[in-house]
Amino acid sequence: MAAGLATWLPFARAAAVGWLPLAQQPLPPAPGVKTSRGDEVLVVNVSGRRFETWKNTLDRYPDTLLGSSEKEFFYDADSGEYFFDRDPDMFRHVLNFYRTGRLHCPRQECIQAFDEELAFYGLVPELVGDCCLEEYRDRKKENAERLAEDEEAEQAGDGPALPAGSSLRQRLWRAFENPHTSTAALVFYYVTGFFIAVSVIANVVETIPCRGAARRSSREQPCGERFPQAFFCMDTACVLIFTGEYLLRLFAAPSRCRFLRSVMSLIDVVAILPYYIGLLVPKNDDVSGAFVTLRVFRVFRIFKFSRHSQGLRILGYTLKSCASELGFLLFSLTMAIIIFATVMFYAEKGTNKTNFTSIPAAFWYTIVTMTTLGYGDMVPSTIAGKIFGSICSLSGVLVIALPVPVIVSNFSRIYHQNQRADKRRAQQKVRLARIRLAKSGTTNAFLQYKQNGGLEDSGSGEEQALCVRNRSAFEQQHHHLLHCLEKTTCHEFTDELTFSEALGAVSPGGRTSRSTSVSSQPMGHGSLLSSCCPRRAKRRAIRLANSTASVSRGSMQELDMLAGLRRSPAPQSRSSLNAKPHDSLDLNCDSRDFVAAIISIPTPPANTPDESQPSSPGGGSRAGSTLRNSSLGTPCLFPETVKISSL
Amino acid sequence: GRGQGTEGQWELMRPTKKALKQRFLKLLPCCGPQALPSVSETLAAPASLRPHRPRLLDPDSVEDEFELSTVCHRPEGLEQLQEQTKFTRKELQVLYRGFKNECPSGIVNEENFKQIYSQFFPQGDSSTYATFLFNAFDTNHDGSVSFEDFVAGLSVILRGTVDDRLNWAFNLYDLNKDGCITKEEMLDIMKSIYDMMGKYTYPALREEAPREHVENFFQKMDRNKDGVVTIEEFIESCQKDENIMRSMQLFDNVI
């Protein structure tokens, strides 16, 4: 509590008078600290909202921005106030921290925004006061979990991007885990599902008594004994398929030990083992009793369905996570059963021909009564027995109802989590497409600038393409920077297509272009190797100019709006945020606006100019105008901009 | 005393140990709060505590305790404080703003005092010395230090003459306020000061260090060797000691 310390320090120093007469050595002289005698009022202007506070208040925490000399960087001599271009609502909390010594967390703001403000003002998140700390931590943890899930989903994405050099094992495993990646996997998935169903149904049907056609007199036999051959064949077929599947999974598993210990593999083993044990065991009567019991385990095959059904998995996971509640339920039920069984037994002891022959026998009655089943096979006849019986049934309702809401809420939470994961997977595709578009678009701005002769001397302005002339200062400098890099390394920037063409390999860029049609255009039409195929390059370049010009015009429009630059109807190159993280991070906040503009052009594929017609850059104006409208409508997504700029 | 004085307005309701018993008795349907006399409680409070106005509310009832748990003490006007102390108006303003920020209720009680003081001495245990300090600041012995007490003490120490300061120090040492310091009192004070050093010192603290220090002190201060140090002896001896006089300039620019 630095605030307290600062206030009480003079007092503590004054209290040293008590040591004075006792000191055996002379006390050191006091420091000649020039403290400001007068307290002045400072004006802090945060985005137009003026906050006024005593200077002493801010000086309480000297290791923060406002308490140290760092705030002098923000001092505006003309107006005599400290100007911060930040969120005024959040600043309120920051300033209150100085005043009261406690940092409170606003409930309705995004926790990440709050964190950013704290980081800016030099406040450590641990300063959050106890009243808000728990909530702050919870929200932060939730956010972090969500972001971690995001990353996981990204990495474990089921996109078609399987590394080219993946072995058979990896592909097999992937096919098993994500059946919809390839048709073969899908077929296999359904086939196994079918056979599981068949096996389970066969087990069930086996026991139905079927009436023989001819023999009326003989007793009815279950179908299993009438048609043993047929059932044996079906069983064999199912088991063979399950065994094969299990062995394949075992082979493909990246970590075989872990696979062997996983629940699903255990279920598989339990499902097929009885059959093999049945084969090995000789058919004599002693053992066949045990063998018959083993057949019960065949019903576990139904659990194999949990690979096919997510709901089952959720249910299983819920039960596992509610283990403690279930345990409590079981324990309390057991206690109650024992108590009531004892009571009922002694209450009914005197009656003749009573069903309550022993306390364990009374267990059955207690269970049936507590769960309100009430079969009626055991009924108390004494009055005391009836009284206790009614108490038993009433308490049963209570005891069972208590842990149930906990289990239900757990299930709901896990279910929603799963739903969220699914939703995010769906959104991921769109997001990845946008990211790819942005990346490709930014690279092409520079390429187009070069291709349009920006690298040559800007002698006569009319010879240069319009898109080169009307660039913002930022773009000019950025392009100059990239140009310098090229000159340093004696290499040039190109795009993926030309690069792979130069390598002689088929361009994989087409793959990404399939995701969005807009991205396909720049990807498909880049060219910078001036040496080869100038004609093709020129045609592609024109298309490039078209597409990027039109697309970028929309962005430039937004840029103009955001950065307050002058509007220009001519096509301009898009500001390029190359895939160099340190470059983009060095840029000032303006880059955010630019990137926002770029991101906001996600998918107006219909509006981009037709690639089939090579037209002059000027012709892009038509499409550009439509694009302008559409791009204005799309919202800017700021959280992603930060992420993009760090790509 | 200042307790019954006209300065400020205040109501003091202190939670008592008997509250638990009363609460338990309240649960029984026969006993209600009105049936319980608060005489014993009134008698238990020291004389200086009995406020000049009658108690309006029964302090034993839980709800009232809750409502009255915040004490509000307002100091007298700025002008009066200016007269009484040697601080300028601006200094008083700054002091009060800090004080009020830390103690919105207007007073500091012993626990808070100890806690505040201990923040300055993290290594050792300053609670005993803080208690002595508290008693020294709390001139009217009402168990709390108000702003007036605080400022009065500071004024003496920081703006007073050498004699004033020595007087104040003597008052601090004289634990039972009988006008003379005995060896036992001085030993207590010495121990409390050494406690503030904590365990990790160089050279290591020995058990008999405080006692030796007390012996030295008495040798220096006790002129007539009667085993106690009176105020005159104290001031006289301190004025003769150059170290002490030189160290007095410590307090020149604290505020």
Tab-separated table of N, CA and C in Angstrom, chain A residues 342-453:
chain	number	residue	atom	x	y	z
A	342	THR	N	-32.325	-51.535	8.920
A	342	THR	CA	-32.265	-52.007	10.310
A	342	THR	C	-33.567	-51.700	11.056
A	343	VAL	N	-33.990	-50.474	10.855
A	343	VAL	CA	-35.202	-50.065	11.578
A	343	VAL	C	-36.400	-50.905	11.157
A	344	MET	N	-36.521	-51.110	9.862
A	344	MET	CA	-37.676	-51.865	9.378
A	344	MET	C	-37.619	-53.311	9.862
A	345	PHE	N	-36.392	-53.847	9.840
A	345	PHE	CA	-36.282	-55.242	10.277
A	345	PHE	C	-36.777	-55.389	11.704
A	346	TYR	N	-36.333	-54.522	12.578
A	346	TYR	CA	-36.730	-54.642	13.969
A	346	TYR	C	-38.189	-54.264	14.173
A	347	ALA	N	-38.680	-53.401	13.336
A	347	ALA	CA	-40.101	-53.060	13.470
A	347	ALA	C	-40.990	-54.218	13.059
A	348	GLU	N	-40.541	-54.951	12.032
A	348	GLU	CA	-41.373	-56.035	11.518
A	348	GLU	C	-41.022	-57.389	12.105
A	349	LYS	N	-40.141	-57.353	13.089
A	349	LYS	CA	-39.648	-58.645	13.569
A	349	LYS	C	-40.760	-59.509	14.151
A	350	GLY	N	-41.690	-58.836	14.822
A	350	GLY	CA	-42.668	-59.642	15.519
A	350	GLY	C	-43.679	-60.340	14.619
A	351	THR	N	-43.872	-59.831	13.441
A	351	THR	CA	-44.933	-60.373	12.596
A	351	THR	C	-44.617	-61.774	12.119
A	352	ASN	N	-45.717	-62.586	12.012
A	352	ASN	CA	-45.513	-63.915	11.419
A	352	ASN	C	-45.391	-63.790	9.929
A	353	LYS	N	-44.719	-64.751	9.394
A	353	LYS	CA	-44.628	-64.833	7.936
A	353	LYS	C	-44.264	-63.490	7.317
A	354	THR	N	-43.298	-62.907	7.953
A	354	THR	CA	-42.933	-61.620	7.398
A	354	THR	C	-41.870	-61.780	6.331
A	355	ASN	N	-41.853	-60.843	5.398
A	355	ASN	CA	-40.829	-60.893	4.359
A	355	ASN	C	-39.481	-60.417	4.856
A	356	PHE	N	-39.523	-59.662	5.939
A	356	PHE	CA	-38.292	-59.043	6.419
A	356	PHE	C	-37.544	-60.041	7.272
A	357	THR	N	-36.939	-60.991	6.603
A	357	THR	CA	-36.306	-62.094	7.321
A	357	THR	C	-34.978	-61.712	7.927
A	358	SER	N	-34.303	-60.774	7.325
A	358	SER	CA	-33.004	-60.335	7.864
A	358	SER	C	-32.777	-58.905	7.412
A	359	ILE	N	-31.750	-58.317	7.967
A	359	ILE	CA	-31.487	-56.923	7.563
A	359	ILE	C	-31.103	-56.821	6.084
A	360	PRO	N	-30.220	-57.691	5.601
A	360	PRO	CA	-29.965	-57.624	4.155
A	360	PRO	C	-31.216	-57.825	3.323
A	361	ALA	N	-32.112	-58.654	3.823
A	361	ALA	CA	-33.354	-58.811	3.078
A	361	ALA	C	-34.130	-57.497	3.067
A	362	ALA	N	-34.010	-56.752	4.142
A	362	ALA	CA	-34.715	-55.475	4.198
A	362	ALA	C	-34.058	-54.415	3.318
A	363	PHE	N	-32.808	-54.664	2.925
A	363	PHE	CA	-32.151	-53.722	2.015
A	363	PHE	C	-32.999	-53.525	0.757
A	364	TRP	N	-33.475	-54.649	0.250
A	364	TRP	CA	-34.216	-54.592	-0.996
A	364	TRP	C	-35.432	-53.686	-0.830
A	365	TYR	N	-36.122	-53.882	0.297
A	365	TYR	CA	-37.301	-53.053	0.534
A	365	TYR	C	-36.909	-51.581	0.603
A	366	THR	N	-35.813	-51.308	1.287
A	366	THR	CA	-35.413	-49.917	1.469
A	366	THR	C	-35.069	-49.258	0.132
A	367	ILE	N	-34.342	-50.017	-0.665
A	367	ILE	CA	-33.931	-49.434	-1.958
A	367	ILE	C	-35.170	-49.156	-2.801
A	368	VAL	N	-36.042	-50.153	-2.842
A	368	VAL	CA	-37.226	-49.979	-3.680
A	368	VAL	C	-38.074	-48.816	-3.182
A	369	THR	N	-38.104	-48.634	-1.875
A	369	THR	CA	-38.930	-47.550	-1.352
A	369	THR	C	-38.257	-46.207	-1.539
A	370	MET	N	-36.964	-46.149	-1.319
A	370	MET	CA	-36.296	-44.843	-1.400
A	370	MET	C	-36.303	-44.295	-2.806
A	371	THR	N	-36.171	-45.190	-3.767
A	371	THR	CA	-36.219	-44.696	-5.135
A	371	THR	C	-37.636	-44.579	-5.651
A	372	THR	N	-38.591	-44.685	-4.729
A	372	THR	CA	-40.019	-44.569	-5.030
A	372	THR	C	-40.482	-45.545	-6.089
A	373	LEU	N	-39.840	-46.700	-6.149
A	373	LEU	CA	-40.304	-47.708	-7.099
A	373	LEU	C	-41.557	-48.393	-6.575
A	374	GLY	N	-41.393	-48.918	-5.362
A	374	GLY	CA	-42.549	-49.522	-4.706
A	374	GLY	C	-43.102	-50.744	-5.423
A	375	TYR	N	-42.308	-51.791	-5.538
A	375	TYR	CA	-42.789	-52.997	-6.208
A	375	TYR	C	-43.935	-53.631	-5.447
A	376	GLY	N	-43.857	-53.579	-4.146
A	376	GLY	CA	-44.934	-54.183	-3.367
A	376	GLY	C	-44.712	-55.626	-3.031
A	377	ASP	N	-43.504	-56.139	-3.299
A	377	ASP	CA	-43.282	-57.539	-2.938
A	377	ASP	C	-42.983	-57.664	-1.453
A	378	MET	N	-42.493	-56.574	-0.865
A	378	MET	CA	-42.282	-56.574	0.576
A	378	MET	C	-43.023	-55.382	1.129
A	379	VAL	N	-43.922	-55.656	2.039
A	379	VAL	CA	-44.773	-54.583	2.563
A	379	VAL	C	-44.805	-54.680	4.073
A	380	PRO	N	-44.584	-53.588	4.753
A	380	PRO	CA	-44.669	-53.667	6.222
A	380	PRO	C	-46.110	-53.800	6.672
A	381	SER	N	-46.317	-54.552	7.766
A	381	SER	CA	-47.686	-54.734	8.253
A	381	SER	C	-47.919	-54.100	9.621
A	382	THR	N	-46.832	-53.896	10.373
A	382	THR	CA	-47.057	-53.259	11.671
A	382	THR	C	-47.193	-51.760	11.480
A	383	ILE	N	-47.745	-51.135	12.502
A	383	ILE	CA	-47.907	-49.667	12.381
A	383	ILE	C	-46.558	-48.976	12.399
A	384	ALA	N	-45.703	-49.442	13.322
A	384	ALA	CA	-44.367	-48.835	13.363
A	384	ALA	C	-43.667	-48.998	12.025
A	385	GLY	N	-43.815	-50.200	11.453
A	385	GLY	CA	-43.182	-50.429	10.163
A	385	GLY	C	-43.698	-49.479	9.108
A	386	LYS	N	-45.013	-49.227	9.147
A	386	LYS	CA	-45.564	-48.330	8.132
A	386	LYS	C	-45.083	-46.905	8.339
A	387	ILE	N	-44.978	-46.501	9.596
A	387	ILE	CA	-44.492	-45.135	9.847
A	387	ILE	C	-43.078	-44.970	9.315
A	388	PHE	N	-42.240	-45.925	9.693
A	388	PHE	CA	-40.854	-45.789	9.228
A	388	PHE	C	-40.751	-45.951	7.728
A	389	GLY	N	-41.652	-46.781	7.180
A	389	GLY	CA	-41.621	-46.917	5.742
A	389	GLY	C	-41.929	-45.613	5.031
A	390	SER	N	-42.854	-44.851	5.591
A	390	SER	CA	-43.183	-43.588	4.922
A	390	SER	C	-42.052	-42.589	5.089
A	391	ILE	N	-41.444	-42.603	6.301
A	391	ILE	CA	-40.285	-41.702	6.458
A	391	ILE	C	-39.195	-42.072	5.463
A	392	CYS	N	-39.039	-43.371	5.273
A	392	CYS	CA	-38.010	-43.849	4.343
A	392	CYS	C	-38.262	-43.322	2.936
A	393	SER	N	-39.488	-43.418	2.474
A	393	SER	CA	-39.724	-42.980	1.101
A	393	SER	C	-39.574	-41.476	0.967
A	394	LEU	N	-39.965	-40.722	2.003
A	394	LEU	CA	-39.817	-39.267	1.913
A	394	LEU	C	-38.345	-38.879	1.870
A	395	SER	N	-37.586	-39.507	2.731
A	395	SER	CA	-36.168	-39.128	2.751
A	395	SER	C	-35.466	-39.571	1.482
A	396	GLY	N	-35.948	-40.657	0.889
A	396	GLY	CA	-35.310	-41.095	-0.334
A	396	GLY	C	-35.384	-40.052	-1.419
A	397	VAL	N	-36.524	-39.443	-1.515
A	397	VAL	CA	-36.685	-38.408	-2.541
A	397	VAL	C	-35.662	-37.305	-2.332
A	398	LEU	N	-35.515	-36.897	-1.061
A	398	LEU	CA	-34.585	-35.789	-0.788
A	398	LEU	C	-33.151	-36.169	-1.111
A	399	VAL	N	-32.746	-37.331	-0.611
A	399	VAL	CA	-31.336	-37.692	-0.753
A	399	VAL	C	-30.952	-37.832	-2.213
A	400	ILE	N	-31.858	-38.357	-2.993
A	400	ILE	CA	-31.510	-38.553	-4.400
A	400	ILE	C	-31.550	-37.237	-5.151
A	401	ALA	N	-32.416	-36.344	-4.743
A	401	ALA	CA	-32.540	-35.107	-5.504
A	401	ALA	C	-31.372	-34.163	-5.281
A	402	LEU	N	-30.632	-34.360	-4.184
A	402	LEU	CA	-29.611	-33.346	-3.883
A	402	LEU	C	-28.441	-33.303	-4.863
A	403	PRO	N	-27.771	-34.406	-5.137
A	403	PRO	CA	-26.614	-34.274	-6.031
A	403	PRO	C	-26.984	-34.117	-7.495
A	404	VAL	N	-28.216	-34.322	-7.817
A	404	VAL	CA	-28.565	-34.317	-9.251
A	404	VAL	C	-28.315	-32.971	-9.915
A	405	PRO	N	-28.674	-31.850	-9.295
A	405	PRO	CA	-28.421	-30.584	-9.998
A	405	PRO	C	-26.956	-30.352	-10.291
A	406	VAL	N	-26.090	-30.818	-9.404
A	406	VAL	CA	-24.662	-30.624	-9.659
A	406	VAL	C	-24.253	-31.370	-10.915
A	407	ILE	N	-24.728	-32.608	-10.997
A	407	ILE	CA	-24.381	-33.402	-12.179
A	407	ILE	C	-24.954	-32.745	-13.432
A	408	VAL	N	-26.157	-32.236	-13.302
A	408	VAL	CA	-26.786	-31.626	-14.473
A	408	VAL	C	-26.013	-30.402	-14.914
A	409	SER	N	-25.606	-29.586	-13.955
A	409	SER	CA	-24.881	-28.372	-14.354
A	409	SER	C	-23.534	-28.731	-14.956
A	410	ASN	N	-22.909	-29.757	-14.435
A	410	ASN	CA	-21.649	-30.193	-15.035
A	410	ASN	C	-21.853	-30.614	-16.478
A	411	PHE	N	-22.875	-31.392	-16.685
A	411	PHE	CA	-23.159	-31.857	-18.046
A	411	PHE	C	-23.413	-30.672	-18.966
A	412	SER	N	-24.177	-29.719	-18.462
A	412	SER	CA	-24.497	-28.564	-19.290
A	412	SER	C	-23.235	-27.795	-19.660
A	413	ARG	N	-22.370	-27.654	-18.687
A	413	ARG	CA	-21.146	-26.878	-18.960
A	413	ARG	C	-20.302	-27.579	-19.996
A	414	ILE	N	-20.147	-28.902	-19.843
A	414	ILE	CA	-19.306	-29.636	-20.792
A	414	ILE	C	-19.951	-29.635	-22.178
A	415	TYR	N	-21.264	-29.751	-22.168
A	415	TYR	CA	-21.956	-29.780	-23.460
A	415	TYR	C	-21.762	-28.464	-24.191
A	416	HIS	N	-21.899	-27.371	-23.448
A	416	HIS	CA	-21.740	-26.060	-24.089
A	416	HIS	C	-20.321	-25.848	-24.557
A	417	GLN	N	-19.395	-26.355	-23.772
A	417	GLN	CA	-17.991	-26.256	-24.191
A	417	GLN	C	-17.789	-26.926	-25.525
A	418	ASN	N	-18.396	-28.090	-25.633
A	418	ASN	CA	-18.258	-28.825	-26.880
A	418	ASN	C	-18.882	-28.086	-28.046
A	419	GLN	N	-20.038	-27.524	-27.743
A	419	GLN	CA	-20.708	-26.784	-28.811
A	419	GLN	C	-19.862	-25.617	-29.258
A	420	ARG	N	-19.241	-24.973	-28.255
A	420	ARG	CA	-18.413	-23.827	-28.587
A	420	ARG	C	-17.258	-24.257	-29.453
A	421	ALA	N	-16.687	-25.429	-29.122
A	421	ALA	CA	-15.563	-25.915	-29.918
A	421	ALA	C	-16.001	-26.158	-31.360
A	422	ASP	N	-17.185	-26.706	-31.499
A	422	ASP	CA	-17.661	-26.949	-32.867
A	422	ASP	C	-17.860	-25.643	-33.610
A	423	LYS	N	-18.459	-24.688	-32.906
A	423	LYS	CA	-18.705	-23.398	-33.560
A	423	LYS	C	-17.396	-22.778	-33.983
A	424	ARG	N	-16.427	-22.911	-33.103
A	424	ARG	CA	-15.154	-22.281	-33.418
A	424	ARG	C	-14.500	-22.956	-34.586
A	425	ARG	N	-14.670	-24.270	-34.677
A	425	ARG	CA	-14.074	-24.955	-35.824
A	425	ARG	C	-14.683	-24.446	-37.113
A	426	ALA	N	-15.976	-24.189	-37.059
A	426	ALA	CA	-16.613	-23.685	-38.270
A	426	ALA	C	-16.125	-22.285	-38.593
A	427	GLN	N	-15.967	-21.477	-37.545
A	427	GLN	CA	-15.506	-20.117	-37.814
A	427	GLN	C	-14.065	-20.092	-38.247
A	428	GLN	N	-13.345	-21.119	-37.823
A	428	GLN	CA	-11.920	-21.145	-38.101
A	428	GLN	C	-11.656	-21.092	-39.582
A	429	LYS	N	-12.481	-21.789	-40.327
A	429	LYS	CA	-12.247	-21.851	-41.766
A	429	LYS	C	-12.331	-20.457	-42.362
A	430	VAL	N	-13.383	-19.755	-41.977
A	430	VAL	CA	-13.545	-18.400	-42.525
A	430	VAL	C	-12.365	-17.536	-42.107
A	431	ARG	N	-11.987	-17.701	-40.850
A	431	ARG	CA	-10.913	-16.845	-40.340
A	431	ARG	C	-9.618	-17.132	-41.052
A	432	LEU	N	-9.321	-18.418	-41.221
A	432	LEU	CA	-8.081	-18.765	-41.910
A	432	LEU	C	-8.086	-18.216	-43.327
A	433	ALA	N	-9.259	-18.284	-43.954
A	433	ALA	CA	-9.329	-17.772	-45.310
A	433	ALA	C	-9.015	-16.278	-45.329
A	434	ARG	N	-9.579	-15.587	-44.350
A	434	ARG	CA	-9.335	-14.146	-44.307
A	434	ARG	C	-7.868	-13.857	-44.083
A	435	ILE	N	-7.288	-14.642	-43.189
A	435	ILE	CA	-5.872	-14.410	-42.879
A	435	ILE	C	-5.044	-14.605	-44.133
A	436	ARG	N	-5.380	-15.680	-44.848
A	436	ARG	CA	-4.601	-15.962	-46.046
A	436	ARG	C	-4.754	-14.845	-47.052
A	437	LEU	N	-5.972	-14.352	-47.134
A	437	LEU	CA	-6.214	-13.273	-48.082
A	437	LEU	C	-5.393	-12.056	-47.729
A	438	ALA	N	-5.402	-11.722	-46.447
A	438	ALA	CA	-4.654	-10.537	-46.027
A	438	ALA	C	-3.183	-10.708	-46.341
A	439	LYS	N	-2.692	-11.872	-45.987
A	439	LYS	CA	-1.264	-12.100	-46.209
A	439	LYS	C	-0.912	-11.945	-47.669
A	440	SER	N	-1.715	-12.609	-48.486
A	440	SER	CA	-1.372	-12.561	-49.903
A	440	SER	C	-1.547	-11.152	-50.440
A	441	GLY	N	-2.569	-10.511	-49.991
A	441	GLY	CA	-2.826	-9.166	-50.487
A	441	GLY	C	-1.708	-8.207	-50.156
A	442	THR	N	-1.221	-8.310	-48.944
A	442	THR	CA	-0.187	-7.345	-48.562
A	442	THR	C	1.082	-7.555	-49.341
A	443	THR	N	1.411	-8.796	-49.562
A	443	THR	CA	2.639	-9.040	-50.330
A	443	THR	C	2.517	-8.441	-51.706
A	444	ASN	N	1.330	-8.570	-52.240
A	444	ASN	CA	1.187	-8.173	-53.633
A	444	ASN	C	1.218	-6.673	-53.841
A	445	ALA	N	0.946	-5.963	-52.780
A	445	ALA	CA	1.004	-4.509	-52.953
A	445	ALA	C	2.413	-4.103	-53.366
A	446	PHE	N	3.349	-4.668	-52.660
A	446	PHE	CA	4.731	-4.295	-52.975
A	446	PHE	C	5.123	-4.802	-54.344
A	447	LEU	N	4.693	-6.020	-54.617
A	447	LEU	CA	5.058	-6.578	-55.909
A	447	LEU	C	4.489	-5.749	-57.046
A	448	GLN	N	3.269	-5.315	-56.817
A	448	GLN	CA	2.648	-4.530	-57.872
A	448	GLN	C	3.331	-3.180	-58.019
A	449	TYR	N	3.729	-2.662	-56.907
A	449	TYR	CA	4.428	-1.369	-56.953
A	449	TYR	C	5.694	-1.499	-57.778
A	450	LYS	N	6.388	-2.580	-57.523
A	450	LYS	CA	7.613	-2.757	-58.290
A	450	LYS	C	7.322	-2.952	-59.761
A	451	GLN	N	6.311	-3.793	-59.983
A	451	GLN	CA	6.015	-4.145	-61.355
A	451	GLN	C	5.541	-2.931	-62.134
A	452	ASN	N	4.932	-2.038	-61.405
A	452	ASN	CA	4.450	-0.854	-62.097
A	452	ASN	C	5.501	0.210	-62.257
A	453	GLY	N	6.725	-0.185	-62.040
A	453	GLY	CA	7.809	0.745	-62.329
A	453	GLY	C	8.097	1.702	-61.202
